[in-house]
Coordinates of C-alpha atoms in Angstrom, one line a residue:
Chain A
M1 CA 19.2 29.6 8.2
A2 CA 23.0 31.2 8.9
D3 CA 22.8 31.6 5.1
L4 CA 19.7 33.9 5.0
S5 CA 21.0 36.0 8.5
M6 CA 24.4 36.6 6.5
T7 CA 23.6 37.5 3.1
Y8 CA 19.9 39.0 3.7
P9 CA 20.7 42.9 4.3
K10 CA 23.7 42.7 1.5
E11 CA 21.6 41.6 -0.9
R12 CA 18.7 43.5 -0.1
S13 CA 21.5 47.2 -0.5
E14 CA 21.9 46.2 -4.0
T15 CA 19.4 47.2 -6.8
T16 CA 18.5 43.7 -8.0
T17 CA 19.1 44.3 -11.9
S18 CA 22.3 44.0 -10.2
R19 CA 22.9 40.4 -9.2
K20 CA 25.3 38.4 -10.2
P21 CA 26.4 35.3 -9.0
G22 CA 29.9 34.2 -8.6
W23 CA 30.9 31.0 -9.4
W24 CA 30.5 29.8 -6.0
S25 CA 27.0 30.4 -5.7
S26 CA 26.2 29.0 -9.1
Y27 CA 28.2 25.9 -8.2
R28 CA 26.7 25.8 -5.3
S29 CA 22.7 26.6 -6.6
R30 CA 23.3 23.3 -9.1
L31 CA 25.0 21.2 -6.6
T32 CA 21.5 22.0 -4.4
P33 CA 19.1 19.8 -6.6
Y34 CA 21.7 17.0 -5.8
L35 CA 22.2 17.4 -2.1
F36 CA 18.2 17.9 -1.8
I37 CA 17.6 14.0 -3.6
A38 CA 21.5 12.2 -1.8
P39 CA 20.4 10.4 1.4
N40 CA 17.2 9.2 -0.8
L41 CA 19.3 7.9 -3.3
L42 CA 21.9 6.7 -1.1
L43 CA 19.3 4.6 0.5
F44 CA 17.6 3.1 -2.0
S45 CA 20.9 2.3 -3.4
I46 CA 22.4 0.4 -0.3
F47 CA 18.7 -1.4 0.2
V48 CA 17.2 -2.0 -3.1
F49 CA 19.1 -1.4 -6.3
F50 CA 22.7 -3.0 -4.8
P51 CA 20.2 -6.1 -3.6
L52 CA 18.7 -6.7 -7.2
L53 CA 22.1 -6.3 -8.7
Y54 CA 23.3 -9.3 -5.7
A55 CA 19.8 -10.9 -6.8
A56 CA 21.2 -10.9 -10.1
Y57 CA 24.3 -12.7 -8.4
I58 CA 23.9 -15.0 -6.2
S59 CA 20.4 -16.4 -8.9
V60 CA 23.6 -18.3 -10.9
H61 CA 25.3 -19.8 -7.6
Q62 CA 24.3 -22.4 -5.5
W63 CA 24.3 -21.3 -2.1
S64 CA 22.9 -22.1 1.4
L65 CA 24.2 -19.2 3.5
I66 CA 27.1 -22.0 4.8
D67 CA 29.4 -22.7 2.7
A68 CA 31.1 -20.0 -0.6
P69 CA 28.7 -19.9 -3.4
E70 CA 29.5 -21.7 -6.4
F71 CA 28.9 -20.5 -9.6
N72 CA 26.3 -23.1 -11.8
G73 CA 25.9 -21.0 -14.5
V74 CA 21.6 -21.5 -15.5
Q75 CA 20.2 -24.8 -13.4
N76 CA 18.7 -22.6 -10.9
Y77 CA 16.4 -21.3 -14.3
T78 CA 16.7 -24.9 -16.2
R79 CA 15.5 -26.1 -12.9
L80 CA 12.2 -23.6 -13.1
L81 CA 11.1 -24.9 -16.5
S82 CA 10.9 -28.4 -14.5
D83 CA 9.3 -27.7 -11.4
G84 CA 6.1 -28.3 -10.8
Q85 CA 5.0 -26.2 -7.6
F86 CA 6.7 -23.3 -9.5
W87 CA 4.4 -23.6 -12.2
Q88 CA 1.6 -23.8 -9.8
S89 CA 2.3 -21.4 -7.6
L90 CA 2.9 -19.1 -10.8
T91 CA -0.8 -20.8 -12.2
N92 CA -2.1 -19.2 -8.3
T93 CA -0.3 -16.1 -8.9
V94 CA -2.4 -16.0 -12.1
V95 CA -5.7 -16.9 -11.5
Y96 CA -5.5 -14.9 -8.1
S97 CA -4.7 -11.3 -10.2
A98 CA -7.3 -12.2 -13.1
A99 CA -9.3 -12.8 -10.4
T100 CA -9.6 -9.3 -8.1
V101 CA -7.8 -6.7 -10.4
P102 CA -10.6 -6.6 -13.0
T103 CA -13.4 -7.2 -9.8
S104 CA -11.8 -4.2 -7.4
L105 CA -11.4 -2.1 -10.8
F106 CA -15.2 -2.5 -10.9
L107 CA -16.8 -2.1 -8.0
G108 CA -14.1 0.7 -7.3
L109 CA -15.7 2.2 -10.2
F110 CA -19.0 2.0 -9.6
L111 CA -19.3 2.8 -5.6
A112 CA -16.8 6.0 -6.6
I113 CA -20.0 6.9 -9.3
G114 CA -22.3 6.3 -6.9
L115 CA -20.8 7.8 -4.3
N116 CA -19.9 10.7 -5.8
R117 CA -23.9 11.6 -5.9
K118 CA -26.0 14.0 -3.5
L119 CA -26.3 10.4 -1.4
A120 CA -28.0 10.5 2.8
A121 CA -24.4 9.6 4.9
R122 CA -23.3 10.0 1.4
T123 CA -19.2 10.8 3.7
L124 CA -20.4 8.1 6.9
L125 CA -21.0 5.3 3.1
R126 CA -17.5 6.1 1.7
S127 CA -15.5 6.0 5.0
I128 CA -17.1 2.1 6.0
Y129 CA -16.0 1.3 1.9
F130 CA -12.5 3.2 2.6
L131 CA -12.1 1.8 5.9
P132 CA -10.9 -2.2 5.7
V133 CA -7.8 -0.2 3.6
V134 CA -6.0 0.8 6.9
V135 CA -6.7 -2.8 8.7
S136 CA -3.0 -4.5 8.3
S137 CA -3.2 -7.5 5.9
V138 CA -2.3 -9.5 9.3
A139 CA -4.7 -8.7 10.9
T140 CA -7.5 -8.7 7.8
A141 CA -6.0 -12.6 8.0
V142 CA -6.8 -12.9 10.9
I143 CA -10.2 -12.1 11.0
A144 CA -11.4 -14.2 7.8
A145 CA -9.9 -17.1 8.5
W146 CA -12.0 -16.5 11.8
L147 CA -15.2 -15.5 9.4
F148 CA -14.6 -18.7 7.2
N149 CA -13.6 -21.4 10.0
D150 CA -14.5 -25.0 8.4
N151 CA -16.2 -25.6 12.2
Y152 CA -17.1 -22.1 14.4
G153 CA -17.0 -20.1 11.5
I154 CA -20.1 -17.0 11.4
I155 CA -20.1 -18.2 7.3
N156 CA -20.5 -21.7 7.8
A157 CA -23.1 -21.0 10.2
L158 CA -25.2 -18.1 8.6
L159 CA -25.0 -20.4 5.1
K160 CA -26.0 -23.5 7.4
Q161 CA -29.0 -21.7 8.5
A162 CA -30.1 -21.4 5.1
G163 CA -29.7 -24.8 4.8
V164 CA -26.7 -24.8 2.1
G165 CA -23.3 -26.2 3.5
P166 CA -20.8 -26.6 5.1
V167 CA -18.2 -25.2 3.4
A168 CA -14.6 -26.7 3.9
W169 CA -13.7 -23.5 3.0
L170 CA -9.6 -23.1 4.5
S171 CA -9.3 -26.2 4.8
S172 CA -10.0 -28.1 1.3
P173 CA -8.5 -27.0 -2.1
R174 CA -11.1 -25.4 -4.0
W175 CA -12.6 -23.3 -1.4
A176 CA -9.2 -22.0 0.0
L177 CA -8.3 -19.9 -3.2
P178 CA -12.0 -18.3 -3.7
S179 CA -11.7 -17.5 0.0
I180 CA -8.4 -15.6 -0.5
I181 CA -9.7 -13.4 -3.3
L182 CA -12.7 -12.4 -1.0
T183 CA -10.9 -11.4 0.9
T184 CA -8.3 -8.9 -1.1
L185 CA -11.7 -7.6 -2.5
W186 CA -12.7 -6.5 0.8
V187 CA -9.3 -4.2 1.2
R188 CA -9.0 -4.0 -2.8
I189 CA -12.2 -2.5 -3.9
G190 CA -12.5 0.7 -0.8
F191 CA -8.5 2.1 -2.2
C192 CA -9.9 1.6 -6.2
M193 CA -13.2 3.7 -5.2
V194 CA -11.2 6.3 -3.8
V195 CA -8.6 7.5 -5.7
Y196 CA -11.4 7.1 -8.8
L197 CA -12.9 9.4 -6.2
A198 CA -10.9 11.8 -6.3
A199 CA -10.5 11.3 -10.7
L200 CA -14.4 12.2 -10.8
Q201 CA -13.9 15.5 -8.4
S202 CA -11.3 16.7 -11.2
I203 CA -13.7 16.7 -13.5
S204 CA -15.2 19.9 -14.5
P205 CA -19.4 20.0 -14.5
S206 CA -19.2 22.1 -17.6
Y207 CA -18.6 18.4 -19.9
Y208 CA -21.6 17.1 -18.4
E209 CA -23.7 20.3 -19.2
A210 CA -22.2 20.1 -22.9
A211 CA -22.8 16.4 -23.4
V212 CA -25.9 17.4 -22.0
I213 CA -27.5 20.1 -24.4
D214 CA -25.8 17.7 -27.0
G215 CA -28.7 15.1 -25.8
A216 CA -26.3 12.5 -24.3
T217 CA -28.5 10.3 -22.0
R218 CA -26.6 9.4 -18.7
P219 CA -25.5 6.1 -20.2
Q220 CA -23.9 8.0 -23.1
Q221 CA -22.9 10.9 -20.5
F222 CA -20.6 8.0 -18.7
R223 CA -19.4 6.4 -22.3
F224 CA -18.4 9.3 -24.5
V225 CA -17.3 11.8 -21.2
T226 CA -16.7 10.2 -17.7
W227 CA -15.0 7.0 -18.9
P228 CA -12.2 9.0 -21.4
L229 CA -11.7 11.3 -18.9
L230 CA -11.2 8.9 -15.9
R231 CA -8.7 6.6 -18.4
P232 CA -5.7 8.1 -16.7
T233 CA -6.5 7.0 -13.5
T234 CA -7.4 3.1 -15.0
F235 CA -4.4 2.3 -16.2
L236 CA -2.5 4.0 -13.6
L237 CA -5.1 1.7 -10.8
L238 CA -4.7 -1.4 -13.3
I239 CA -0.4 -1.7 -12.8
L240 CA -1.0 -0.9 -9.6
N241 CA -3.3 -3.5 -8.4
V242 CA -1.4 -5.7 -10.4
I243 CA 2.1 -4.9 -8.8
Y244 CA 0.2 -5.7 -5.6
S245 CA -1.4 -9.1 -6.9
F246 CA 2.3 -11.0 -8.0
Q247 CA 3.2 -9.3 -4.5
V248 CA 1.0 -11.5 -2.6
F249 CA 2.2 -12.5 0.8
D250 CA 1.0 -11.3 3.9
L251 CA -2.4 -12.2 3.4
I252 CA -1.6 -15.6 2.8
F253 CA 1.3 -16.0 4.9
V254 CA -1.2 -15.3 7.6
M255 CA -4.0 -16.8 6.5
T256 CA -3.8 -20.4 4.9
G257 CA 0.3 -20.1 4.7
G258 CA 0.2 -21.8 1.1
G259 CA -1.6 -24.7 1.8
P260 CA -3.9 -26.7 1.9
G261 CA -1.0 -28.7 -0.7
F262 CA 0.0 -25.6 -2.7
S263 CA -3.4 -24.5 -3.7
T264 CA -2.9 -21.0 -2.2
T265 CA 1.0 -20.4 -2.7
M266 CA 1.9 -17.7 -5.0
I267 CA 5.2 -17.3 -6.1
V268 CA 6.6 -14.9 -3.4
Q269 CA 5.6 -17.5 -0.6
Y270 CA 7.7 -20.0 -2.9
I271 CA 10.7 -17.6 -2.9
Y272 CA 10.4 -16.9 1.0
Q273 CA 9.9 -21.1 1.6
A274 CA 12.7 -22.0 -1.2
A275 CA 15.0 -19.0 0.8
F276 CA 14.0 -18.6 4.3
A277 CA 12.9 -22.5 4.7
S278 CA 15.2 -24.4 2.3
S279 CA 18.2 -22.4 2.0
E280 CA 18.3 -22.6 -1.8
M281 CA 19.1 -18.8 -2.2
G282 CA 20.0 -19.4 -5.6
Y283 CA 16.6 -20.8 -6.3
A284 CA 15.3 -18.4 -4.6
S285 CA 16.7 -15.2 -6.6
A286 CA 16.5 -17.0 -9.9
M287 CA 12.3 -17.1 -9.0
G288 CA 13.0 -14.0 -8.1
M289 CA 14.5 -12.4 -10.7
V290 CA 11.8 -14.5 -13.1
L291 CA 9.2 -12.6 -11.0
F292 CA 10.7 -8.7 -11.8
V293 CA 10.9 -9.5 -14.9
L294 CA 7.5 -10.3 -15.6
I295 CA 6.3 -7.1 -13.9
L296 CA 8.6 -4.7 -16.0
L297 CA 6.4 -6.8 -19.2
F298 CA 4.1 -6.6 -17.8
T299 CA 4.4 -2.7 -16.6
L300 CA 6.0 -2.0 -20.3
I301 CA 2.9 -3.7 -22.6
Q302 CA 0.8 -1.6 -20.5
W303 CA 2.5 1.4 -20.6
R304 CA 3.0 0.6 -24.6
I305 CA -0.5 0.3 -25.0
N306 CA -1.8 3.5 -23.1
R307 CA 0.8 5.6 -25.0
R308 CA -0.1 3.7 -28.3
T309 CA -4.3 4.7 -28.0
E310 CA -3.4 7.9 -25.4
Q311 CA -3.2 9.2 -29.6
F312 CA -5.6 8.6 -30.7
V313 CA -8.2 10.9 -27.9
Chain B
M1 CA -23.8 13.8 -13.7
V2 CA -26.3 16.0 -15.4
T3 CA -29.6 14.2 -16.3
T4 CA -32.0 14.8 -18.4
T5 CA -34.6 11.6 -17.1
S6 CA -37.7 13.3 -14.5
P7 CA -38.1 13.9 -11.4
A8 CA -40.3 11.5 -9.8
R9 CA -38.1 8.6 -11.7
Q10 CA -34.5 10.1 -10.7
R11 CA -35.7 9.6 -7.3
L12 CA -36.7 6.5 -7.5
E13 CA -32.9 5.5 -9.3
T14 CA -31.7 6.7 -6.1
G15 CA -33.5 5.7 -3.6
G16 CA -32.6 2.2 -4.8
L17 CA -28.8 3.0 -5.8
W18 CA -28.5 4.3 -1.7
L19 CA -29.9 0.8 -0.8
L20 CA -27.2 -1.2 -3.0
L21 CA -24.8 1.2 -1.6
T22 CA -26.1 0.9 2.4
A23 CA -26.4 -2.9 2.2
G24 CA -22.8 -3.5 0.2
A25 CA -21.6 -0.7 3.6
L26 CA -23.3 -3.2 5.4
V27 CA -21.7 -6.0 4.1
M28 CA -18.2 -4.3 4.2
F29 CA -18.6 -3.4 7.8
F30 CA -19.4 -7.0 8.8
P31 CA -16.0 -8.6 9.6
I32 CA -14.8 -5.3 11.7
Y33 CA -18.1 -5.6 13.8
W34 CA -17.8 -9.5 13.9
M35 CA -14.3 -9.3 15.5
F36 CA -15.6 -7.5 18.4
A37 CA -18.3 -9.1 19.0
T38 CA -16.2 -11.4 19.7
A39 CA -13.4 -10.1 21.2
I40 CA -16.0 -9.3 24.0
R41 CA -17.9 -12.7 24.0
P42 CA -18.2 -14.6 26.8
R43 CA -15.2 -17.8 26.2
D44 CA -17.3 -20.5 26.3
E45 CA -20.5 -19.5 24.0
I46 CA -17.8 -19.4 20.8
F47 CA -17.1 -23.2 20.4
S48 CA -20.9 -23.4 21.4
G49 CA -22.3 -23.8 17.6
A50 CA -24.9 -21.0 18.3
V51 CA -25.6 -17.5 15.8
N52 CA -25.8 -15.0 18.2
L53 CA -25.1 -12.1 15.6
L54 CA -25.3 -9.3 19.3
P55 CA -23.3 -10.2 21.9
T56 CA -24.6 -11.7 24.4
G57 CA -22.8 -10.7 27.4
W58 CA -20.0 -8.1 27.4
V59 CA -17.2 -9.9 28.6
W60 CA -14.3 -6.9 28.8
S61 CA -12.3 -8.4 30.7
N62 CA -11.2 -10.7 27.7
F63 CA -8.7 -8.1 26.6
T64 CA -6.9 -7.7 30.3
A65 CA -6.8 -12.0 30.0
A66 CA -5.6 -12.0 26.4
L67 CA -2.8 -8.9 27.4
S68 CA -1.8 -10.8 30.3
R69 CA -0.8 -13.8 28.0
M70 CA 1.0 -12.4 25.6
P71 CA 3.7 -9.4 25.8
F72 CA 1.0 -7.4 23.1
L73 CA 2.0 -4.0 24.9
D74 CA 6.5 -4.8 24.5
W75 CA 5.0 -5.0 20.9
T76 CA 3.1 -2.0 20.7
W77 CA 6.6 0.0 21.4
N78 CA 8.6 -2.1 18.9
S79 CA 5.9 -0.8 16.7
L80 CA 5.4 2.5 17.9
V81 CA 9.0 3.2 18.1
I82 CA 9.4 1.7 14.6
A83 CA 6.3 3.6 13.2
I84 CA 7.8 7.4 14.9
A85 CA 11.1 7.2 13.5
A86 CA 9.7 6.1 10.3
V87 CA 7.4 8.8 10.0
V88 CA 10.6 11.1 11.2
I89 CA 12.7 10.3 8.8
T90 CA 10.9 9.1 5.9
V91 CA 8.6 12.3 5.3
S92 CA 11.3 14.8 5.8
L93 CA 13.0 12.6 2.8
N94 CA 10.1 12.7 0.7
L95 CA 9.6 15.5 0.8
L96 CA 13.2 16.9 0.0
C97 CA 13.9 14.8 -2.7
G98 CA 10.9 15.3 -3.9
Y99 CA 10.6 18.8 -4.1
A100 CA 13.8 19.2 -6.1
F101 CA 12.2 16.5 -8.3
A102 CA 9.7 18.7 -9.5
K103 CA 11.5 22.7 -9.3
F104 CA 14.8 22.2 -10.3
R105 CA 16.1 21.2 -14.0
F106 CA 19.2 19.0 -12.9
A107 CA 21.8 16.4 -15.4
G108 CA 20.0 13.2 -15.0
R109 CA 17.0 14.5 -13.8
D110 CA 14.2 11.9 -15.7
I111 CA 17.1 9.1 -15.3
L112 CA 17.1 9.6 -11.3
F113 CA 12.7 10.4 -11.1
I114 CA 13.0 6.6 -13.6
G115 CA 14.9 4.6 -11.1
V116 CA 12.8 6.1 -8.2
L117 CA 9.4 5.0 -10.0
S118 CA 11.5 1.3 -10.8
A119 CA 12.1 1.0 -7.2
L120 CA 8.0 1.0 -6.8
M121 CA 8.4 -2.6 -9.4
I122 CA 10.8 -4.1 -7.4
P123 CA 8.8 -7.2 -4.5
I124 CA 10.7 -7.3 -1.7
Q125 CA 10.5 -11.0 -1.2
V126 CA 13.1 -10.8 -5.1
I127 CA 15.6 -8.8 -3.4
I128 CA 14.8 -9.9 0.4
V129 CA 17.1 -12.4 0.9
P130 CA 20.8 -10.2 -0.5
L131 CA 18.5 -7.8 1.4
F132 CA 18.7 -10.0 4.6
L133 CA 22.5 -10.0 4.0
V134 CA 23.3 -6.2 3.4
V135 CA 21.4 -6.0 7.2
A136 CA 23.1 -8.9 8.6
D137 CA 26.6 -7.1 7.5
L138 CA 25.8 -3.7 9.0
G139 CA 25.4 -5.2 12.5
L140 CA 21.5 -4.7 12.3
L141 CA 19.7 -8.0 12.4
N142 CA 17.3 -7.6 15.9
S143 CA 17.4 -4.5 15.9
Y144 CA 15.4 -1.8 15.5
W145 CA 17.0 0.3 12.6
G146 CA 17.4 -2.9 10.5
V147 CA 13.9 -2.9 9.9
I148 CA 13.5 0.9 10.2
L149 CA 16.9 2.1 7.4
P150 CA 15.7 -0.7 4.7
R151 CA 12.5 1.6 3.9
A152 CA 13.0 5.2 5.2
A153 CA 13.4 5.5 1.4
E154 CA 9.8 5.7 0.4
A155 CA 9.3 5.6 -3.7
F156 CA 5.6 6.0 -4.0
G157 CA 6.1 9.3 -1.2
I158 CA 8.6 10.9 -3.8
F159 CA 5.8 10.2 -6.4
M160 CA 2.7 11.4 -4.2
V161 CA 5.2 14.7 -3.2
R162 CA 6.7 15.2 -6.8
Q163 CA 2.8 15.4 -7.8
F164 CA 1.5 17.9 -5.4
M165 CA 4.9 20.4 -5.8
V166 CA 5.5 20.7 -9.9
S167 CA 1.9 23.0 -8.9
I168 CA 4.3 25.4 -6.6
P169 CA 4.4 28.8 -8.8
D170 CA 8.2 29.1 -10.2
E171 CA 7.5 32.9 -9.7
L172 CA 8.0 32.1 -5.6
L173 CA 10.2 30.6 -5.2
E174 CA 12.4 33.4 -7.8
A175 CA 10.9 36.0 -5.5
A176 CA 12.2 33.8 -2.0
R177 CA 16.0 33.6 -4.4
L178 CA 16.0 37.7 -5.5
D179 CA 15.6 38.3 -2.0
G180 CA 18.7 36.3 -1.4
A181 CA 17.2 33.2 0.8
S182 CA 19.4 30.5 0.9
E183 CA 17.6 27.1 -1.2
L184 CA 17.1 25.5 2.8
T185 CA 15.6 28.4 3.8
I186 CA 13.1 28.6 0.8
F187 CA 12.5 25.4 1.1
L188 CA 11.5 25.4 4.7
K189 CA 10.0 28.7 4.7
V190 CA 8.0 29.0 1.5
V191 CA 7.4 25.4 0.6
L192 CA 6.4 23.7 3.6
P193 CA 3.9 25.9 4.7
L194 CA 2.4 25.0 0.8
S195 CA 2.1 21.4 1.2
K196 CA 0.8 21.1 5.0
P197 CA -2.2 19.1 2.9
I198 CA 0.8 16.4 1.4
I199 CA 2.4 16.6 4.7
A200 CA -0.8 15.3 6.5
V201 CA -1.0 12.4 3.9
L202 CA 2.7 11.7 3.9
I203 CA 3.0 11.3 8.0
I204 CA -0.7 8.9 7.5
F205 CA -0.1 6.8 4.7
T206 CA 3.4 6.2 6.4
F207 CA 2.9 5.7 9.6
M208 CA 0.1 3.2 8.7
W209 CA 3.0 1.2 6.4
R210 CA 5.5 0.9 8.9
W211 CA 2.5 0.2 10.9
N212 CA 1.1 -2.7 9.5
D213 CA 4.6 -4.2 7.9
F214 CA 5.0 -7.5 7.9
V215 CA 7.3 -9.1 5.7
L216 CA 10.4 -7.5 7.0
P217 CA 10.0 -7.4 10.1
L218 CA 9.4 -11.5 9.6
V219 CA 13.3 -11.7 8.9
I220 CA 15.3 -9.3 10.8
L221 CA 13.4 -9.2 13.3
T222 CA 14.1 -13.1 15.4
D223 CA 14.1 -12.2 18.9
Q224 CA 10.3 -12.5 20.7
E225 CA 10.9 -9.4 22.1
M226 CA 11.5 -7.4 19.3
Y227 CA 8.6 -8.7 17.7
T228 CA 6.6 -5.3 16.6
V229 CA 2.5 -6.4 16.5
Q230 CA 1.6 -7.8 13.2
L231 CA 4.5 -11.0 14.1
G232 CA 2.8 -10.7 17.4
L233 CA -0.8 -11.1 16.1
N234 CA 0.6 -13.9 13.8
L235 CA 2.3 -15.7 16.4
L236 CA -1.1 -16.0 18.1
K237 CA -2.4 -17.0 15.0
G238 CA -0.3 -19.5 14.5
Q239 CA -0.3 -21.4 17.8
Y240 CA -1.8 -24.9 17.8
N241 CA -4.6 -24.1 20.1
T242 CA -6.5 -21.5 18.9
E243 CA -8.2 -18.8 20.5
W244 CA -10.1 -17.2 18.9
T245 CA -11.2 -14.6 21.3
D246 CA -7.7 -13.4 22.4
I247 CA -7.3 -13.4 18.3
M248 CA -10.0 -11.0 17.8
A249 CA -9.4 -9.3 21.2
I250 CA -5.6 -8.8 20.2
A251 CA -6.2 -7.9 16.4
L252 CA -9.0 -5.4 17.5
L253 CA -6.2 -3.6 19.8
S254 CA -3.6 -3.9 17.0
L255 CA -5.9 -2.0 14.8
M256 CA -6.4 1.0 17.1
P257 CA -3.6 3.7 16.7
M258 CA -4.7 3.0 12.6
L259 CA -9.1 3.3 13.8
V260 CA -8.0 7.0 16.0
I261 CA -6.0 7.7 13.3
F262 CA -8.9 7.2 10.4
V263 CA -11.6 8.5 12.6
F264 CA -9.4 11.9 13.5
F265 CA -8.0 11.9 9.7
Q266 CA -10.8 10.5 7.0
R267 CA -11.2 13.8 5.4
Q268 CA -7.3 14.1 4.9
L269 CA -7.1 11.0 3.6
I270 CA -9.8 10.1 1.4
Q271 CA -9.4 13.4 0.0
G272 CA -5.6 14.4 0.4
I273 CA -5.6 11.3 -2.3
A274 CA -6.9 13.6 -4.8
G275 CA -4.6 16.4 -4.1
T276 CA -1.8 14.0 -4.5
G277 CA -1.8 13.3 -8.0
L278 CA -2.9 9.9 -7.2
K279 CA -6.1 10.3 -10.2

């Protein structure tokens, strides 16, 4: 600001062609972008990247926070291999992701296409579908626990009137995970819908006009125009949804606490338990590193597939 | 889509679609409605086993009763302080950083940007143990700053700002530079006025993310007086004798700031995503 008031008159008096920056100002202008990103990089370094390296370090130690960390090589990692609860939490995470990700993408796309048409109360319908996205996971979990309540929940009450059930939604290992999956869909569908809607609105109508001139039916328009143009969006949503699914914590922590038994325990919750309930920092960190590598691998593979297929489009 | 079918069939199709979408919306809205219906219901009705979809009585005192049992107002205050401070810090830093990535060429830019994006992929649970230790070493356990600072740099925000600002014409910036404006002046006087839509989206999203945060406050805030709304809600849910009227009343109140923001800004929220490269 002070800079402006000092240089502005002087610059004006010069002709624009003769503006020669001195070494200081050219040095400073090269420094500008670094100054602009410096605060963020500093925060990332302290609170994300350093902790990540630190986690890798802790993962090869045995440490309960009280004594000094004791190096134990890859023991934490080999212990994972024979830990049934780890495998169950990994299986739960994969099942949960496989159930939630394709479903929310598909339903989100369906809603987006539907609500992109001219329909009565379209804006209201969009808002209702999006509303769950702004509700916190904790509130969502609390509401869901009440709806699915075995004895007094409205879902079982309605089922009873229909002559079915009652179902032990949250207290049986069989139904707890499906309940959580349904609750997750409630939140995710709206998110996918909005992102797809934004993408649909950026497709130029001229593509469809051209397709119609070529005699394309509505399904053909979708197959040959809409779907290919939505590919980058689908890719982004796929990655984001898988990452969200692998990181799901709040919802399950509040809704079932991972139970009954280990039927709804996900990796992240097992990590949390190992660290803050059993004080096994090394073991928790080793699991964290495995999770990190899994997410990284998934993202890289998707990236490669996306890049390769993109070349043929 | 442009259609080739007859108008009559098209009207039938549209009508069917509308019914389907409306039925779906009713299902989607039901949990929110049911929270409200439970919160204002007479207490003893909850356990009577009767299914009354419409409330039989409006007991507004349920809210004051729930508030008197729980330090909800203190938790709300804590959440507000944290969320507002986070909005001010995060949005300013995101804008500066995203602008630099969008409009400057500098050595190491792409590597640094990939570094920022990779922060998106690191689940907080992976780093929660060392993060807890870092916050403890900085003497910030059980403090507002302990929850604000670790989340002040938001990779998603930087990404959205970059995508938005890439489309600001370089000529505008060059013209300002030729006029001798400093880089900070250009940012404040040229770039920011053009960025109002993305600023609105960032403010809404950042507030929402921080208001709804759970894991970090759960680990950092150990004193119940320091609890946020979400931690308080979790505490209520975990109590042995579950009072659903109280929980639903508090849950409804905990949504209020987000519901207000949603009602006022839903256009920006939903359309804003379109302008942020999230497509």
